Amino acid sequence: MCDSRSSLADAAPTALAEDRPFPDDLDTKGRSGITTLPSGEPEEWQGSHPRREFKARGSQVVRCEACRLPQLNCLCPYRVKAESRIRFWLITHPLEHYKPTNTGRLIGDVLEGTDVFSWYRVEPDPRLLALLEDDRYQPFIIFPDDQPDYADRVVDINAIAGVGEGVPTHTSAGEPRIPVFIMLDGTWRQARRIFRRSPYLDGLPVLPLHSQRLTRYHLRKAASEAHLCTAEVAAELLRQAGEEAAASVLDDYFDAFNDCYRASRIHYVLEPTAPMLRLLARREASDSSE
């Protein structure tokens, strides 16, 4: 996802077969293991599509209801919280909610205060609009800086610390504003559409990710190894912003997710890897301190 060109969409231009349910294939009653419709969908989605069972590859897999991974290699034992002064708001394409390979949700598993909003072109989420008007937050859109028409909005990572002009760091009452990274969660085509067709985002600073990191994501085919998935982008942003501890936890959690899912595809029961062991140790330390 990120050469900085695809640095915010989860993976490749087209998804794998098991990740490709369309609106008329959705089973809102959960009969086939597909998650029910997310909150905030337009009314016309309710009851207007055939309720035929989802038949794509992977639909018969028995999944954990909490982590959505096959129960053969459940991710739940490795879920660990981390602290960061930075918040993440994910604006997620509706179809991305149903893809079990989506990595955007890993951010919310790790970082408190993460919010997820479904994107609809003509019906923006009122809760998101309210947050964008909230003086306590300073949001940045994570998006490439390769087009001239918004070059005047582009900032670098130092802007979250108040370095540079045009980015207020304090509220009207003099309190430090909370930096927020807005990530557009979907394929690159979907993310570009969200960016271009959401006028409520037009005035916000654009923060591109520049990184030499190569993707470790194996569940969808990316156009390039430089294209990072959503969770990898988030971890790299945290690291560049000085949030090393949170970045390390999210990186380990992503690796655990990646390995658990890949092993499940070949019906292999995975032994704990080094990232998993680190997460288990963190979880044990956190439990013992409570």
Coordinates of C-alpha atoms in Angstrom, one line a residue:
M1 CA 0.0 0.0 0.0
C2 CA 2.6 2.6 0.4
D3 CA 5.1 3.7 -2.0
S4 CA 3.4 6.4 -0.8
R5 CA 1.0 5.8 -3.6
S6 CA -1.0 2.9 -2.0
S7 CA -0.1 3.7 1.5
L8 CA -3.6 3.6 2.9
A9 CA -5.6 1.1 1.2
D10 CA -5.6 -2.5 2.2
A11 CA -3.7 -4.3 -0.5
A12 CA -4.2 -5.0 -4.1
P13 CA -6.4 -3.6 -6.8
T14 CA -8.6 -6.8 -6.7
A15 CA -9.3 -8.9 -3.7
L16 CA -9.1 -12.7 -3.4
A17 CA -12.2 -14.7 -4.1
E18 CA -13.0 -15.3 -0.5
D19 CA -12.8 -11.6 0.2
R20 CA -15.2 -10.4 -2.5
P21 CA -18.8 -10.3 -1.2
F22 CA -21.0 -7.7 -2.9
P23 CA -24.1 -6.1 -1.5
D24 CA -26.5 -8.5 -3.1
D25 CA -24.5 -11.4 -1.6
L26 CA -24.6 -10.2 2.0
D27 CA -26.3 -12.3 4.6
T28 CA -27.5 -9.9 7.3
K29 CA -28.7 -12.8 9.5
G30 CA -25.2 -14.3 9.8
R31 CA -26.3 -17.7 8.5
S32 CA -23.0 -18.1 6.5
G33 CA -20.6 -16.6 9.1
I34 CA -20.5 -13.2 7.4
T35 CA -20.6 -10.2 9.7
T36 CA -23.9 -8.4 9.8
L37 CA -24.2 -5.0 8.1
P38 CA -22.2 -2.3 10.0
S39 CA -24.1 0.5 11.7
G40 CA -24.7 3.6 9.6
E41 CA -25.7 2.0 6.3
P42 CA -28.3 3.8 4.2
E43 CA -31.9 2.7 4.8
E44 CA -32.2 1.4 1.3
W45 CA -29.7 -1.3 2.1
Q46 CA -32.1 -2.7 4.7
G47 CA -34.1 -5.5 3.4
S48 CA -33.7 -4.6 -0.3
H49 CA -31.2 -7.3 -1.3
P50 CA -31.8 -11.0 -1.8
R51 CA -30.8 -13.1 1.3
R52 CA -29.2 -15.9 -0.6
E53 CA -26.3 -17.6 1.2
F54 CA -22.8 -16.3 0.5
K55 CA -21.1 -19.0 -1.6
A56 CA -17.6 -17.5 -2.2
R57 CA -14.5 -19.5 -1.3
G58 CA -14.0 -19.5 2.4
S59 CA -17.7 -19.0 3.3
Q60 CA -17.9 -22.4 5.0
V61 CA -14.9 -21.9 7.3
V62 CA -15.8 -22.0 11.0
R63 CA -14.6 -18.6 12.3
C64 CA -14.1 -17.1 15.7
E65 CA -16.9 -14.5 16.2
A66 CA -14.5 -12.1 18.0
C67 CA -11.5 -12.0 15.7
R68 CA -13.1 -13.4 12.5
L69 CA -10.2 -15.8 11.9
P70 CA -10.7 -19.5 11.4
Q71 CA -11.0 -21.1 14.8
L72 CA -8.1 -23.4 13.9
N73 CA -5.7 -20.5 14.6
C74 CA -7.7 -17.9 16.6
L75 CA -6.1 -14.6 17.1
C76 CA -7.8 -13.7 20.4
P77 CA -5.1 -15.0 22.8
Y78 CA -2.6 -12.5 21.3
R79 CA -4.8 -9.4 21.5
V80 CA -3.0 -6.7 23.6
K81 CA -3.7 -3.0 24.2
A82 CA -1.2 -0.3 23.7
E83 CA -1.2 3.4 24.7
S84 CA -0.6 6.3 22.3
R85 CA -1.3 10.0 22.3
I86 CA -2.3 9.6 18.6
R87 CA -5.8 8.6 17.7
F88 CA -6.9 6.7 14.5
W89 CA -10.1 7.3 12.6
L90 CA -10.8 4.8 9.8
I91 CA -13.1 5.8 7.1
T92 CA -13.9 2.3 5.7
H93 CA -15.5 1.4 2.4
P94 CA -18.7 -0.7 3.1
L95 CA -17.4 -3.8 1.3
E96 CA -14.2 -3.8 3.4
H97 CA -16.2 -4.6 6.5
Y98 CA -16.9 -8.1 5.2
K99 CA -13.4 -9.1 4.2
P100 CA -11.9 -11.3 6.9
T101 CA -8.5 -10.3 5.6
N102 CA -9.1 -6.6 6.4
T103 CA -6.2 -5.3 8.6
G104 CA -7.8 -1.9 9.5
R105 CA -9.6 -3.5 12.4
L106 CA -6.3 -4.6 14.0
I107 CA -5.6 -1.0 14.8
G108 CA -8.8 -0.8 16.9
D109 CA -7.9 -4.1 18.6
V110 CA -4.6 -2.6 19.8
L111 CA -5.2 1.2 20.3
E112 CA -7.9 2.6 22.5
G113 CA -9.8 5.5 21.0
T114 CA -9.8 4.2 17.5
D115 CA -13.0 5.0 15.6
V116 CA -14.4 3.3 12.5
F117 CA -16.8 5.0 10.1
S118 CA -18.5 3.5 7.1
W119 CA -18.2 5.7 4.0
Y120 CA -21.2 6.5 1.9
R121 CA -20.8 9.2 -0.7
V122 CA -24.1 11.0 -0.2
E123 CA -24.6 10.2 3.5
P124 CA -21.5 11.1 5.6
D125 CA -21.5 9.7 9.1
P126 CA -22.9 12.5 11.4
R127 CA -20.6 11.3 14.2
L128 CA -17.5 11.8 12.0
L129 CA -18.7 15.3 11.0
A130 CA -19.1 16.2 14.7
L131 CA -15.7 15.0 15.5
L132 CA -14.1 16.9 12.7
E133 CA -15.6 20.1 14.2
D134 CA -14.4 19.2 17.7
D135 CA -11.6 21.6 18.8
R136 CA -9.9 18.9 20.9
Y137 CA -8.6 17.1 17.8
Q138 CA -6.2 17.9 15.0
P139 CA -6.9 15.4 12.2
F140 CA -4.5 14.6 9.3
I141 CA -5.5 12.6 6.3
I142 CA -3.0 9.8 5.5
F143 CA -2.7 10.0 1.7
P144 CA 0.0 10.2 -1.0
D145 CA 1.4 13.6 -2.0
D146 CA 1.7 12.9 -5.7
Q147 CA -0.9 15.2 -7.1
P148 CA -0.5 19.0 -7.5
D149 CA -4.1 20.1 -6.8
Y150 CA -3.7 19.6 -3.0
A151 CA 0.0 20.3 -2.6
D152 CA -0.7 23.3 -0.4
R153 CA -2.3 21.0 2.2
V154 CA 0.7 18.5 2.4
V155 CA 2.6 18.4 5.7
D156 CA 5.2 16.1 7.1
I157 CA 5.3 14.0 10.3
N158 CA 6.8 16.9 12.3
A159 CA 3.5 18.7 11.9
I160 CA 1.9 16.6 14.7
A161 CA 4.5 18.1 17.1
G162 CA 3.7 21.7 16.0
V163 CA 6.7 22.0 13.6
G164 CA 5.6 24.0 10.5
E165 CA 2.9 26.5 9.7
G166 CA -0.8 26.2 9.3
V167 CA -1.5 23.3 11.8
P168 CA -2.9 24.5 15.1
T169 CA -1.6 22.5 18.0
H170 CA -3.7 23.9 20.8
T171 CA -7.4 24.4 21.4
S172 CA -9.1 27.8 21.9
A173 CA -8.8 27.2 25.6
G174 CA -5.0 26.6 25.3
E175 CA -5.1 22.8 25.7
P176 CA -2.9 20.6 23.5
R177 CA -4.9 19.2 20.6
I178 CA -5.0 15.4 20.1
P179 CA -3.4 14.4 16.8
V180 CA -5.6 12.1 14.7
F181 CA -4.6 10.0 11.7
I182 CA -7.5 9.6 9.3
M183 CA -7.0 6.4 7.3
L184 CA -9.0 5.6 4.2
D185 CA -9.6 1.9 4.5
G186 CA -10.2 0.0 1.2
T187 CA -8.5 -0.8 -2.0
W188 CA -6.4 1.9 -3.6
R189 CA -9.2 2.7 -6.0
Q190 CA -11.8 2.9 -3.2
A191 CA -9.4 5.1 -1.0
R192 CA -8.9 7.5 -3.9
R193 CA -12.6 7.8 -4.4
I194 CA -13.2 8.5 -0.7
F195 CA -10.5 11.2 -0.8
R196 CA -11.9 12.9 -3.9
R197 CA -15.6 12.6 -3.1
S198 CA -15.7 13.6 0.6
P199 CA -15.9 17.4 0.6
Y200 CA -15.9 17.4 4.5
L201 CA -12.2 16.3 4.2
D202 CA -11.1 19.0 1.8
G203 CA -9.7 21.5 4.3
L204 CA -7.6 19.0 6.4
P205 CA -3.9 18.7 6.2
V206 CA -2.6 15.7 4.1
L207 CA 0.1 13.6 5.7
P208 CA 1.9 11.2 3.3
L209 CA 3.8 8.2 4.5
H210 CA 7.4 8.0 3.1
S211 CA 9.0 4.7 4.0
Q212 CA 11.5 2.2 2.7
R213 CA 9.6 -0.6 4.5
L214 CA 8.4 -3.5 2.4
T215 CA 5.1 -5.3 3.0
R216 CA 4.9 -8.5 5.0
Y217 CA 1.3 -9.0 4.2
H218 CA 0.6 -12.3 2.4
L219 CA -3.2 -12.6 2.4
R220 CA -3.9 -10.4 -0.7
K221 CA -1.7 -9.8 -3.7
A222 CA -0.2 -6.3 -3.8
A223 CA 1.0 -4.6 -7.0
S224 CA 4.3 -3.9 -5.3
E225 CA 6.2 -5.0 -2.2
A226 CA 6.4 -1.2 -1.4
H227 CA 2.5 -1.2 -1.0
L228 CA 1.8 -1.6 2.7
C229 CA -1.5 -2.7 4.1
T230 CA -3.5 -0.5 6.5
A231 CA -2.1 -2.0 9.7
E232 CA 1.5 -1.7 8.4
V233 CA 0.9 1.9 7.5
A234 CA -0.4 2.7 10.9
A235 CA 2.5 1.0 12.6
E236 CA 5.0 2.9 10.5
L237 CA 3.3 6.2 11.2
L238 CA 3.4 5.5 14.9
R239 CA 7.1 4.7 14.7
Q240 CA 7.9 7.9 12.7
A241 CA 5.9 9.9 15.3
G242 CA 8.0 8.6 18.1
E243 CA 5.4 6.1 19.4
E244 CA 7.7 3.1 19.3
A245 CA 6.0 1.0 22.0
A246 CA 2.6 1.2 20.3
A247 CA 4.2 0.6 16.9
S248 CA 5.9 -2.5 18.1
V249 CA 2.7 -4.0 19.6
L250 CA 0.7 -3.3 16.5
D251 CA 3.5 -4.8 14.3
D252 CA 3.6 -8.0 16.4
Y253 CA -0.2 -8.2 16.4
F254 CA -0.2 -7.8 12.6
D255 CA 2.4 -10.5 12.2
A256 CA 0.4 -12.8 14.4
F257 CA -2.8 -12.1 12.3
N258 CA -0.9 -12.6 9.1
D259 CA 0.7 -15.9 10.2
C260 CA -2.5 -17.3 11.8
Y261 CA -4.6 -16.6 8.7
R262 CA -2.0 -18.0 6.3
A263 CA -1.6 -21.2 8.3
S264 CA -5.4 -21.7 8.5
R265 CA -5.6 -21.5 4.7
I266 CA -3.6 -24.8 4.5
H267 CA -5.3 -26.3 7.6
Y268 CA -2.1 -26.1 9.6
V269 CA -2.2 -25.5 13.4
L270 CA 0.5 -22.9 14.0
E271 CA 2.9 -23.0 17.0
P272 CA 3.4 -19.6 18.7
T273 CA 5.9 -17.5 16.7
A274 CA 8.3 -14.9 18.2
P275 CA 5.8 -12.0 17.8
M276 CA 3.1 -14.2 19.4
L277 CA 5.3 -15.0 22.3
R278 CA 6.0 -11.3 22.8
L279 CA 2.3 -10.5 22.8
L280 CA 1.6 -13.3 25.3
A281 CA 4.3 -11.9 27.6
R282 CA 2.8 -8.4 27.3
R283 CA -0.6 -9.7 28.0
E284 CA 0.6 -11.7 31.1
A285 CA 2.4 -8.6 32.4
S286 CA -0.6 -6.5 31.9
D287 CA -2.9 -9.0 33.6
S288 CA -0.6 -9.3 36.6
S289 CA -0.3 -5.6 37.1
E290 CA -4.1 -5.1 37.4

